[in-house]
Amino acid sequence: MEHSSLRFDEAKGQKLLPRFIAYLLLGAGIMVADGRFNLMQPVRTAAAEILYPVQWLANQPVRLYQYFSNQSQSQTELLEQNRLLLEENGRLKIQLQRDKVNLSELQELKKLYGMQQKGISNVIGAEVLSSGKDPLSERLIINKGSGEGVAAGDAVIDQNGLIGRITLVHANSAEVELMAAAQSIVPVAVERTGERNLAYGNGVGLDLRYFPTGSDLKPQDVLITSGLDGIYPAGIPVARVDKVVRASGTPYYDTELTPFAALRRSRFVLVLSSSHSSQ
């Protein structure tokens, strides 16, 4: 059986050899003809059209990967750019706010300097260090003391008007009692008429408690220091009269006043020395 099978394979191989040589020659002939006359171009074109959908589907996973990779990278870059823009925006806002504060302080100093130029001399410029722990504190602490010539009883003003007076002096600092303090009394005069009276501190602002209804007082009148107490020099703006009402059952006006000075909001002040007050 083994010998017959071997003979069969040899016989089959001898039959296939001529066919193989024929195919080989045919392939070589087609390659030569295609190289010279481009005979297979229509076949390649048809094959490309048939295989295009297969190639398109095969490329989609790669394209999807590239798409989502680019999207993720773009989103990351946008988030980083957004973070940088937010940081820069915050920095610019803080810088702008600081510039506004600096400009406000500069304007305040210029006004104080202008008051000196207008004849309010013999003064000591000072900066407010603290208004105490209580936001409604009746005292301020300034950074000038006895070493700079500050003395108890000296009047203190800002660029708008009267703030109060020095009550306690240290070597390098001093305490200022606000004119709005509950126990404070400021001798005042109506600038328009010269009528004198007393303004009383109420812890927040000032009251004109005993201004007789028979006297001339109108809204928008300006109250200035009269100088009668020997502490506050005459002529310093104190408050504006906002309301004047004839109260029933009393011979005095019911009034509302608005101090000119910033009081607790002041940053820079002038201390009027005792020598000025005594002039």
GROMACS .gro file of N, CA, C and O in nm, residues 177-268:
model
  368
  177GLU      N    1  -0.970  11.162   7.159
  177GLU     CA    2  -1.111  11.144   7.190
  177GLU      C    3  -1.194  11.209   7.080
  177GLU      O    4  -1.179  11.328   7.052
  178LEU      N    5  -1.280  11.130   7.016
  178LEU     CA    6  -1.361  11.184   6.907
  178LEU      C    7  -1.463  11.284   6.962
  178LEU      O    8  -1.513  11.269   7.074
  179MET      N    9  -1.493  11.384   6.882
  179MET     CA   10  -1.594  11.481   6.924
  179MET      C   11  -1.731  11.417   6.935
  179MET      O   12  -1.823  11.473   6.998
  180ALA      N   13  -1.749  11.297   6.872
  180ALA     CA   14  -1.877  11.226   6.881
  180ALA      C   15  -1.888  11.142   7.008
  180ALA      O   16  -1.991  11.077   7.029
  181ALA      N   17  -1.784  11.141   7.094
  181ALA     CA   18  -1.789  11.062   7.217
  181ALA      C   19  -1.904  11.108   7.305
  181ALA      O   20  -1.945  11.226   7.302
  182ALA      N   21  -1.956  11.016   7.382
  182ALA     CA   22  -2.078  11.044   7.459
  182ALA      C   23  -2.063  11.161   7.556
  182ALA      O   24  -2.160  11.232   7.584
  183GLN      N   25  -1.943  11.183   7.610
  183GLN     CA   26  -1.922  11.290   7.707
  183GLN      C   27  -1.864  11.417   7.644
  183GLN      O   28  -1.831  11.512   7.714
  184SER      N   29  -1.853  11.420   7.512
  184SER     CA   30  -1.789  11.532   7.445
  184SER      C   31  -1.885  11.650   7.426
  184SER      O   32  -2.004  11.631   7.397
  185ILE      N   33  -1.833  11.771   7.445
  185ILE     CA   34  -1.909  11.894   7.421
  185ILE      C   35  -1.820  11.987   7.339
  185ILE      O   36  -1.706  12.014   7.375
  186VAL      N   37  -1.874  12.035   7.227
  186VAL     CA   38  -1.797  12.123   7.137
  186VAL      C   39  -1.871  12.256   7.124
  186VAL      O   40  -1.984  12.259   7.074
  187PRO      N   41  -1.810  12.366   7.168
  187PRO     CA   42  -1.870  12.498   7.145
  187PRO      C   43  -1.871  12.531   6.996
  187PRO      O   44  -1.766  12.526   6.931
  188VAL      N   45  -1.987  12.560   6.940
  188VAL     CA   46  -2.000  12.584   6.797
  188VAL      C   47  -2.070  12.716   6.772
  188VAL      O   48  -2.128  12.778   6.863
  189ALA      N   49  -2.063  12.756   6.645
  189ALA     CA   50  -2.135  12.876   6.601
  189ALA      C   51  -2.190  12.849   6.462
  189ALA      O   52  -2.129  12.774   6.383
  190VAL      N   53  -2.306  12.908   6.432
  190VAL     CA   54  -2.362  12.896   6.298
  190VAL      C   55  -2.283  12.991   6.208
  190VAL      O   56  -2.278  13.112   6.232
  191GLU      N   57  -2.220  12.938   6.105
  191GLU     CA   58  -2.133  13.019   6.020
  191GLU      C   59  -2.211  13.133   5.954
  191GLU      O   60  -2.159  13.245   5.940
  192ARG      N   61  -2.335  13.110   5.919
  192ARG     CA   62  -2.414  13.210   5.847
  192ARG      C   63  -2.454  13.326   5.935
  192ARG      O   64  -2.455  13.442   5.889
  193THR      N   65  -2.487  13.300   6.061
  193THR     CA   66  -2.539  13.404   6.149
  193THR      C   67  -2.445  13.439   6.265
  193THR      O   68  -2.460  13.544   6.326
  194GLY      N   69  -2.352  13.351   6.299
  194GLY     CA   70  -2.267  13.375   6.415
  194GLY      C   71  -2.330  13.331   6.546
  194GLY      O   72  -2.267  13.346   6.653
  195GLU      N   73  -2.452  13.278   6.542
  195GLU     CA   74  -2.521  13.231   6.663
  195GLU      C   75  -2.442  13.118   6.727
  195GLU      O   76  -2.404  13.021   6.662
  196ARG      N   77  -2.413  13.130   6.859
  196ARG     CA   78  -2.333  13.030   6.929
  196ARG      C   79  -2.422  12.930   7.002
  196ARG      O   80  -2.531  12.964   7.047
  197ASN      N   81  -2.367  12.809   7.016
  197ASN     CA   82  -2.438  12.706   7.090
  197ASN      C   83  -2.338  12.596   7.124
  197ASN      O   84  -2.217  12.610   7.101
  198LEU      N   85  -2.391  12.483   7.174
  198LEU     CA   86  -2.307  12.369   7.209
  198LEU      C   87  -2.355  12.246   7.133
  198LEU      O   88  -2.475  12.218   7.127
  199ALA      N   89  -2.259  12.171   7.077
  199ALA     CA   90  -2.288  12.043   7.012
  199ALA      C   91  -2.243  11.931   7.105
  199ALA      O   92  -2.130  11.933   7.156
  200TYR      N   93  -2.331  11.834   7.127
  200TYR     CA   94  -2.304  11.725   7.222
  200TYR      C   95  -2.281  11.594   7.145
  200TYR      O   96  -2.357  11.560   7.054
  201GLY      N   97  -2.178  11.521   7.186
  201GLY     CA   98  -2.155  11.390   7.129
  201GLY      C   99  -2.257  11.290   7.179
  201GLY      O  100  -2.299  11.295   7.296
  202ASN      N  101  -2.299  11.199   7.091
  202ASN     CA  102  -2.398  11.096   7.130
  202ASN      C  103  -2.345  10.954   7.111
  202ASN      O  104  -2.422  10.859   7.111
  203GLY      N  105  -2.214  10.941   7.092
  203GLY     CA  106  -2.155  10.810   7.070
  203GLY      C  107  -2.142  10.772   6.925
  203GLY      O  108  -2.062  10.687   6.889
  204VAL      N  109  -2.223  10.834   6.839
  204VAL     CA  110  -2.218  10.807   6.695
  204VAL      C  111  -2.191  10.935   6.617
  204VAL      O  112  -2.111  10.938   6.525
  205GLY      N  113  -2.258  11.041   6.654
  205GLY     CA  114  -2.244  11.170   6.588
  205GLY      C  115  -2.259  11.283   6.688
  205GLY      O  116  -2.214  11.274   6.802
  206LEU      N  117  -2.328  11.389   6.645
  206LEU     CA  118  -2.347  11.508   6.728
  206LEU      C  119  -2.495  11.544   6.736
  206LEU      O  120  -2.571  11.517   6.643
  207ASP      N  121  -2.531  11.606   6.847
  207ASP     CA  122  -2.666  11.659   6.866
  207ASP      C  123  -2.655  11.808   6.898
  207ASP      O  124  -2.565  11.852   6.971
  208LEU      N  125  -2.748  11.885   6.846
  208LEU     CA  126  -2.763  12.026   6.883
  208LEU      C  127  -2.888  12.034   6.969
  208LEU      O  128  -2.998  12.061   6.922
  209ARG      N  129  -2.871  12.006   7.098
  209ARG     CA  130  -2.986  11.977   7.185
  209ARG      C  131  -3.066  12.101   7.226
  209ARG      O  132  -3.189  12.094   7.244
  210TYR      N  133  -2.997  12.212   7.244
  210TYR     CA  134  -3.063  12.327   7.308
  210TYR      C  135  -3.052  12.452   7.222
  210TYR      O  136  -3.007  12.557   7.267
  211PHE      N  137  -3.090  12.440   7.098
  211PHE     CA  138  -3.091  12.557   7.009
  211PHE      C  139  -3.234  12.613   7.008
  211PHE      O  140  -3.327  12.549   6.960
  212PRO      N  141  -3.254  12.734   7.062
  212PRO     CA  142  -3.391  12.787   7.080
  212PRO      C  143  -3.462  12.812   6.947
  212PRO      O  144  -3.399  12.852   6.848
  213THR      N  145  -3.589  12.787   6.947
  213THR     CA  146  -3.667  12.804   6.824
  213THR      C  147  -3.679  12.949   6.781
  213THR      O  148  -3.711  12.977   6.666
  214GLY      N  149  -3.651  13.039   6.873
  214GLY     CA  150  -3.655  13.180   6.835
  214GLY      C  151  -3.533  13.225   6.757
  214GLY      O  152  -3.531  13.337   6.703
  215SER      N  153  -3.433  13.141   6.747
  215SER     CA  154  -3.311  13.177   6.675
  215SER      C  155  -3.319  13.131   6.530
  215SER      O  156  -3.402  13.048   6.493
  216ASP      N  157  -3.231  13.186   6.449
  216ASP     CA  158  -3.231  13.159   6.304
  216ASP      C  159  -3.143  13.036   6.276
  216ASP      O  160  -3.021  13.041   6.293
  217LEU      N  161  -3.206  12.928   6.235
  217LEU     CA  162  -3.134  12.806   6.200
  217LEU      C  163  -3.206  12.738   6.084
  217LEU      O  164  -3.329  12.721   6.089
  218LYS      N  165  -3.131  12.703   5.980
  218LYS     CA  166  -3.191  12.644   5.861
  218LYS      C  167  -3.114  12.518   5.820
  218LYS      O  168  -2.997  12.504   5.853
  219PRO      N  169  -3.183  12.428   5.746
  219PRO     CA  170  -3.110  12.315   5.689
  219PRO      C  171  -2.997  12.363   5.598
  219PRO      O  172  -3.009  12.469   5.535
  220GLN      N  173  -2.888  12.287   5.595
  220GLN     CA  174  -2.767  12.317   5.518
  220GLN      C  175  -2.680  12.424   5.584
  220GLN      O  176  -2.574  12.458   5.529
  221ASP      N  177  -2.721  12.476   5.701
  221ASP     CA  178  -2.633  12.565   5.775
  221ASP      C  179  -2.507  12.488   5.819
  221ASP      O  180  -2.514  12.367   5.848
  222VAL      N  181  -2.396  12.558   5.825
  222VAL     CA  182  -2.269  12.498   5.864
  222VAL      C  183  -2.233  12.542   6.005
  222VAL      O  184  -2.238  12.662   6.037
  223LEU      N  185  -2.197  12.444   6.088
  223LEU     CA  186  -2.153  12.473   6.224
  223LEU      C  187  -2.000  12.468   6.228
  223LEU      O  188  -1.939  12.374   6.177
  224ILE      N  189  -1.941  12.572   6.287
  224ILE     CA  190  -1.795  12.578   6.303
  224ILE      C  191  -1.763  12.596   6.451
  224ILE      O  192  -1.850  12.631   6.531
  225THR      N  193  -1.637  12.569   6.486
  225THR     CA  194  -1.597  12.591   6.626
  225THR      C  195  -1.598  12.740   6.656
  225THR      O  196  -1.555  12.823   6.576
  226SER      N  197  -1.651  12.772   6.776
  226SER     CA  198  -1.658  12.913   6.816
  226SER      C  199  -1.530  12.960   6.884
  226SER      O  200  -1.504  13.080   6.892
  227GLY      N  201  -1.449  12.865   6.937
  227GLY     CA  202  -1.324  12.901   7.004
  227GLY      C  203  -1.341  12.944   7.148
  227GLY      O  204  -1.242  12.984   7.212
  228LEU      N  205  -1.461  12.935   7.203
  228LEU     CA  206  -1.484  12.985   7.338
  228LEU      C  207  -1.423  12.897   7.446
  228LEU      O  208  -1.397  12.945   7.557
  229ASP      N  209  -1.399  12.768   7.419
  229ASP     CA  210  -1.348  12.679   7.524
  229ASP      C  211  -1.197  12.685   7.537
  229ASP      O  212  -1.140  12.630   7.632
  230GLY      N  213  -1.128  12.748   7.444
  230GLY     CA  214  -0.983  12.755   7.452
  230GLY      C  215  -0.914  12.627   7.408
  230GLY      O  216  -0.791  12.619   7.410
  231ILE      N  217  -0.989  12.524   7.367
  231ILE     CA  218  -0.931  12.397   7.319
  231ILE      C  219  -0.935  12.392   7.168
  231ILE      O  220  -0.833  12.369   7.103
  232TYR      N  221  -1.052  12.418   7.114
  232TYR     CA  222  -1.068  12.413   6.968
  232TYR      C  223  -1.055  12.554   6.911
  232TYR      O  224  -1.133  12.642   6.949
  233PRO      N  225  -0.958  12.577   6.821
  233PRO     CA  226  -0.947  12.710   6.758
  233PRO      C  227  -1.075  12.744   6.682
  233PRO      O  228  -1.145  12.656   6.631
  234ALA      N  229  -1.108  12.870   6.676
  234ALA     CA  230  -1.230  12.914   6.610
  234ALA      C  231  -1.220  12.892   6.459
  234ALA      O  232  -1.112  12.901   6.399
  235GLY      N  233  -1.336  12.860   6.399
  235GLY     CA  234  -1.345  12.854   6.253
  235GLY      C  235  -1.327  12.717   6.191
  235GLY      O  236  -1.328  12.706   6.069
  236ILE      N  237  -1.309  12.611   6.272
  236ILE     CA  238  -1.291  12.477   6.215
  236ILE      C  239  -1.429  12.419   6.183
  236ILE      O  240  -1.519  12.417   6.269
  237PRO      N  241  -1.452  12.371   6.060
  237PRO     CA  242  -1.581  12.309   6.027
  237PRO      C  243  -1.611  12.190   6.119
  237PRO      O  244  -1.524  12.106   6.143
  238VAL      N  245  -1.734  12.184   6.168
  238VAL     CA  246  -1.773  12.078   6.261
  238VAL      C  247  -1.879  11.987   6.200
  238VAL      O  248  -1.861  11.865   6.192
  239ALA      N  249  -1.992  12.045   6.157
  239ALA     CA  250  -2.102  11.963   6.107
  239ALA      C  251  -2.193  12.046   6.018
  239ALA      O  252  -2.194  12.169   6.024
  240ARG      N  253  -2.273  11.975   5.939
  240ARG     CA  254  -2.376  12.037   5.856
  240ARG      C  255  -2.513  12.007   5.917
  240ARG      O  256  -2.539  11.892   5.960
  241VAL      N  257  -2.600  12.104   5.919
  241VAL     CA  258  -2.735  12.084   5.970
  241VAL      C  259  -2.820  12.023   5.859
  241VAL      O  260  -2.840  12.085   5.754
  242ASP      N  261  -2.870  11.903   5.881
  242ASP     CA  262  -2.951  11.834   5.780
  242ASP      C  263  -3.101  11.856   5.800
  242ASP      O  264  -3.177  11.858   5.702
  243LYS      N  265  -3.143  11.868   5.925
  243LYS     CA  266  -3.287  11.883   5.952
  243LYS      C  267  -3.308  11.981   6.066
  243LYS      O  268  -3.236  11.978   6.167
  244VAL      N  269  -3.407  12.066   6.050
  244VAL     CA  270  -3.446  12.161   6.156
  244VAL      C  271  -3.597  12.155   6.167
  244VAL      O  272  -3.668  12.191   6.072
  245VAL      N  273  -3.648  12.110   6.282
  245VAL     CA  274  -3.792  12.096   6.303
  245VAL      C  275  -3.829  12.160   6.437
  245VAL      O  276  -3.759  12.139   6.538
  246ARG      N  277  -3.938  12.236   6.437
  246ARG     CA  278  -3.987  12.292   6.562
  246ARG      C  279  -4.062  12.182   6.638
  246ARG      O  280  -4.173  12.145   6.602
  247ALA      N  281  -3.999  12.130   6.742
  247ALA     CA  282  -4.059  12.021   6.819
  247ALA      C  283  -4.168  12.076   6.910
  247ALA      O  284  -4.152  12.181   6.973
  248SER      N  285  -4.282  12.004   6.916
  248SER     CA  286  -4.392  12.047   7.001
  248SER      C  287  -4.360  12.020   7.148
  248SER      O  288  -4.298  11.920   7.182
  249GLY      N  289  -4.401  12.112   7.233
  249GLY     CA  290  -4.382  12.094   7.377
  249GLY      C  291  -4.245  12.129   7.427
  249GLY      O  292  -4.210  12.100   7.541
  250THR      N  293  -4.160  12.188   7.345
  250THR     CA  294  -4.025  12.225   7.386
  250THR      C  295  -3.984  12.351   7.311
  250THR      O  296  -4.023  12.371   7.195
  251PRO      N  297  -3.905  12.437   7.375
  251PRO     CA  298  -3.865  12.562   7.309
  251PRO      C  299  -3.741  12.545   7.221
  251PRO      O  300  -3.683  12.644   7.177
  252TYR      N  301  -3.700  12.420   7.194
  252TYR     CA  302  -3.577  12.397   7.118
  252TYR      C  303  -3.607  12.324   6.988
  252TYR      O  304  -3.702  12.247   6.978
  253TYR      N  305  -3.519  12.347   6.893
  253TYR     CA  306  -3.532  12.279   6.765
  253TYR      C  307  -3.496  12.130   6.780
  253TYR      O  308  -3.411  12.092   6.861
  254ASP      N  309  -3.563  12.048   6.701
  254ASP     CA  310  -3.521  11.909   6.683
  254ASP      C  311  -3.435  11.905   6.557
  254ASP      O  312  -3.483  11.935   6.447
  255THR      N  313  -3.307  11.870   6.572
  255THR     CA  314  -3.214  11.881   6.460
  255THR      C  315  -3.144  11.748   6.433
  255THR      O  316  -3.138  11.660   6.518
  256GLU      N  317  -3.091  11.737   6.313
  256GLU     CA  318  -3.001  11.628   6.276
  256GLU      C  319  -2.877  11.687   6.213
  256GLU      O  320  -2.886  11.773   6.124
  257LEU      N  321  -2.759  11.640   6.257
  257LEU     CA  322  -2.631  11.693   6.210
  257LEU      C  323  -2.549  11.583   6.145
  257LEU      O  324  -2.557  11.467   6.185
  258THR      N  325  -2.468  11.622   6.049
  258THR     CA  326  -2.372  11.530   5.986
  258THR      C  327  -2.232  11.588   6.001
  258THR      O  328  -2.205  11.695   5.946
  259PRO      N  329  -2.144  11.523   6.077
  259PRO     CA  330  -2.007  11.575   6.092
  259PRO      C  331  -1.934  11.580   5.957
  259PRO      O  332  -1.953  11.494   5.870
  260PHE      N  333  -1.850  11.681   5.941
  260PHE     CA  334  -1.771  11.691   5.818
  260PHE      C  335  -1.654  11.592   5.819
  260PHE      O  336  -1.618  11.537   5.715
  261ALA      N  337  -1.593  11.573   5.932
  261ALA     CA  338  -1.475  11.486   5.941
  261ALA      C  339  -1.515  11.340   5.924
  261ALA      O  340  -1.628  11.300   5.953
  262ALA      N  341  -1.419  11.260   5.879
  262ALA     CA  342  -1.445  11.117   5.860
  262ALA      C  343  -1.445  11.041   5.993
  262ALA      O  344  -1.484  10.925   5.997
  263LEU      N  345  -1.399  11.105   6.101
  263LEU     CA  346  -1.396  11.045   6.234
  263LEU      C  347  -1.323  10.911   6.234
  263LEU      O  348  -1.203  10.905   6.214
  264ARG      N  349  -1.395  10.799   6.251
  264ARG     CA  350  -1.329  10.667   6.260
  264ARG      C  351  -1.268  10.621   6.127
  264ARG      O  352  -1.187  10.529   6.126
  265ARG      N  353  -1.306  10.682   6.017
  265ARG     CA  354  -1.254  10.640   5.886
  265ARG      C  355  -1.130  10.718   5.844
  265ARG      O  356  -1.071  10.690   5.740
  266SER      N  357  -1.089  10.815   5.923
  266SER     CA  358  -0.973  10.897   5.887
  266SER      C  359  -0.846  10.814   5.891
  266SER      O  360  -0.826  10.731   5.981
  267ARG      N  361  -0.757  10.836   5.797
  267ARG     CA  362  -0.627  10.769   5.794
  267ARG      C  363  -0.515  10.862   5.835
  267ARG      O  364  -0.419  10.820   5.899
  268PHE      N  365  -0.525  10.989   5.795
  268PHE     CA  366  -0.423  11.088   5.827
  268PHE      C  367  -0.489  11.209   5.892
  268PHE      O  368  -0.598  11.251   5.850
   0.00000   0.00000   0.00000
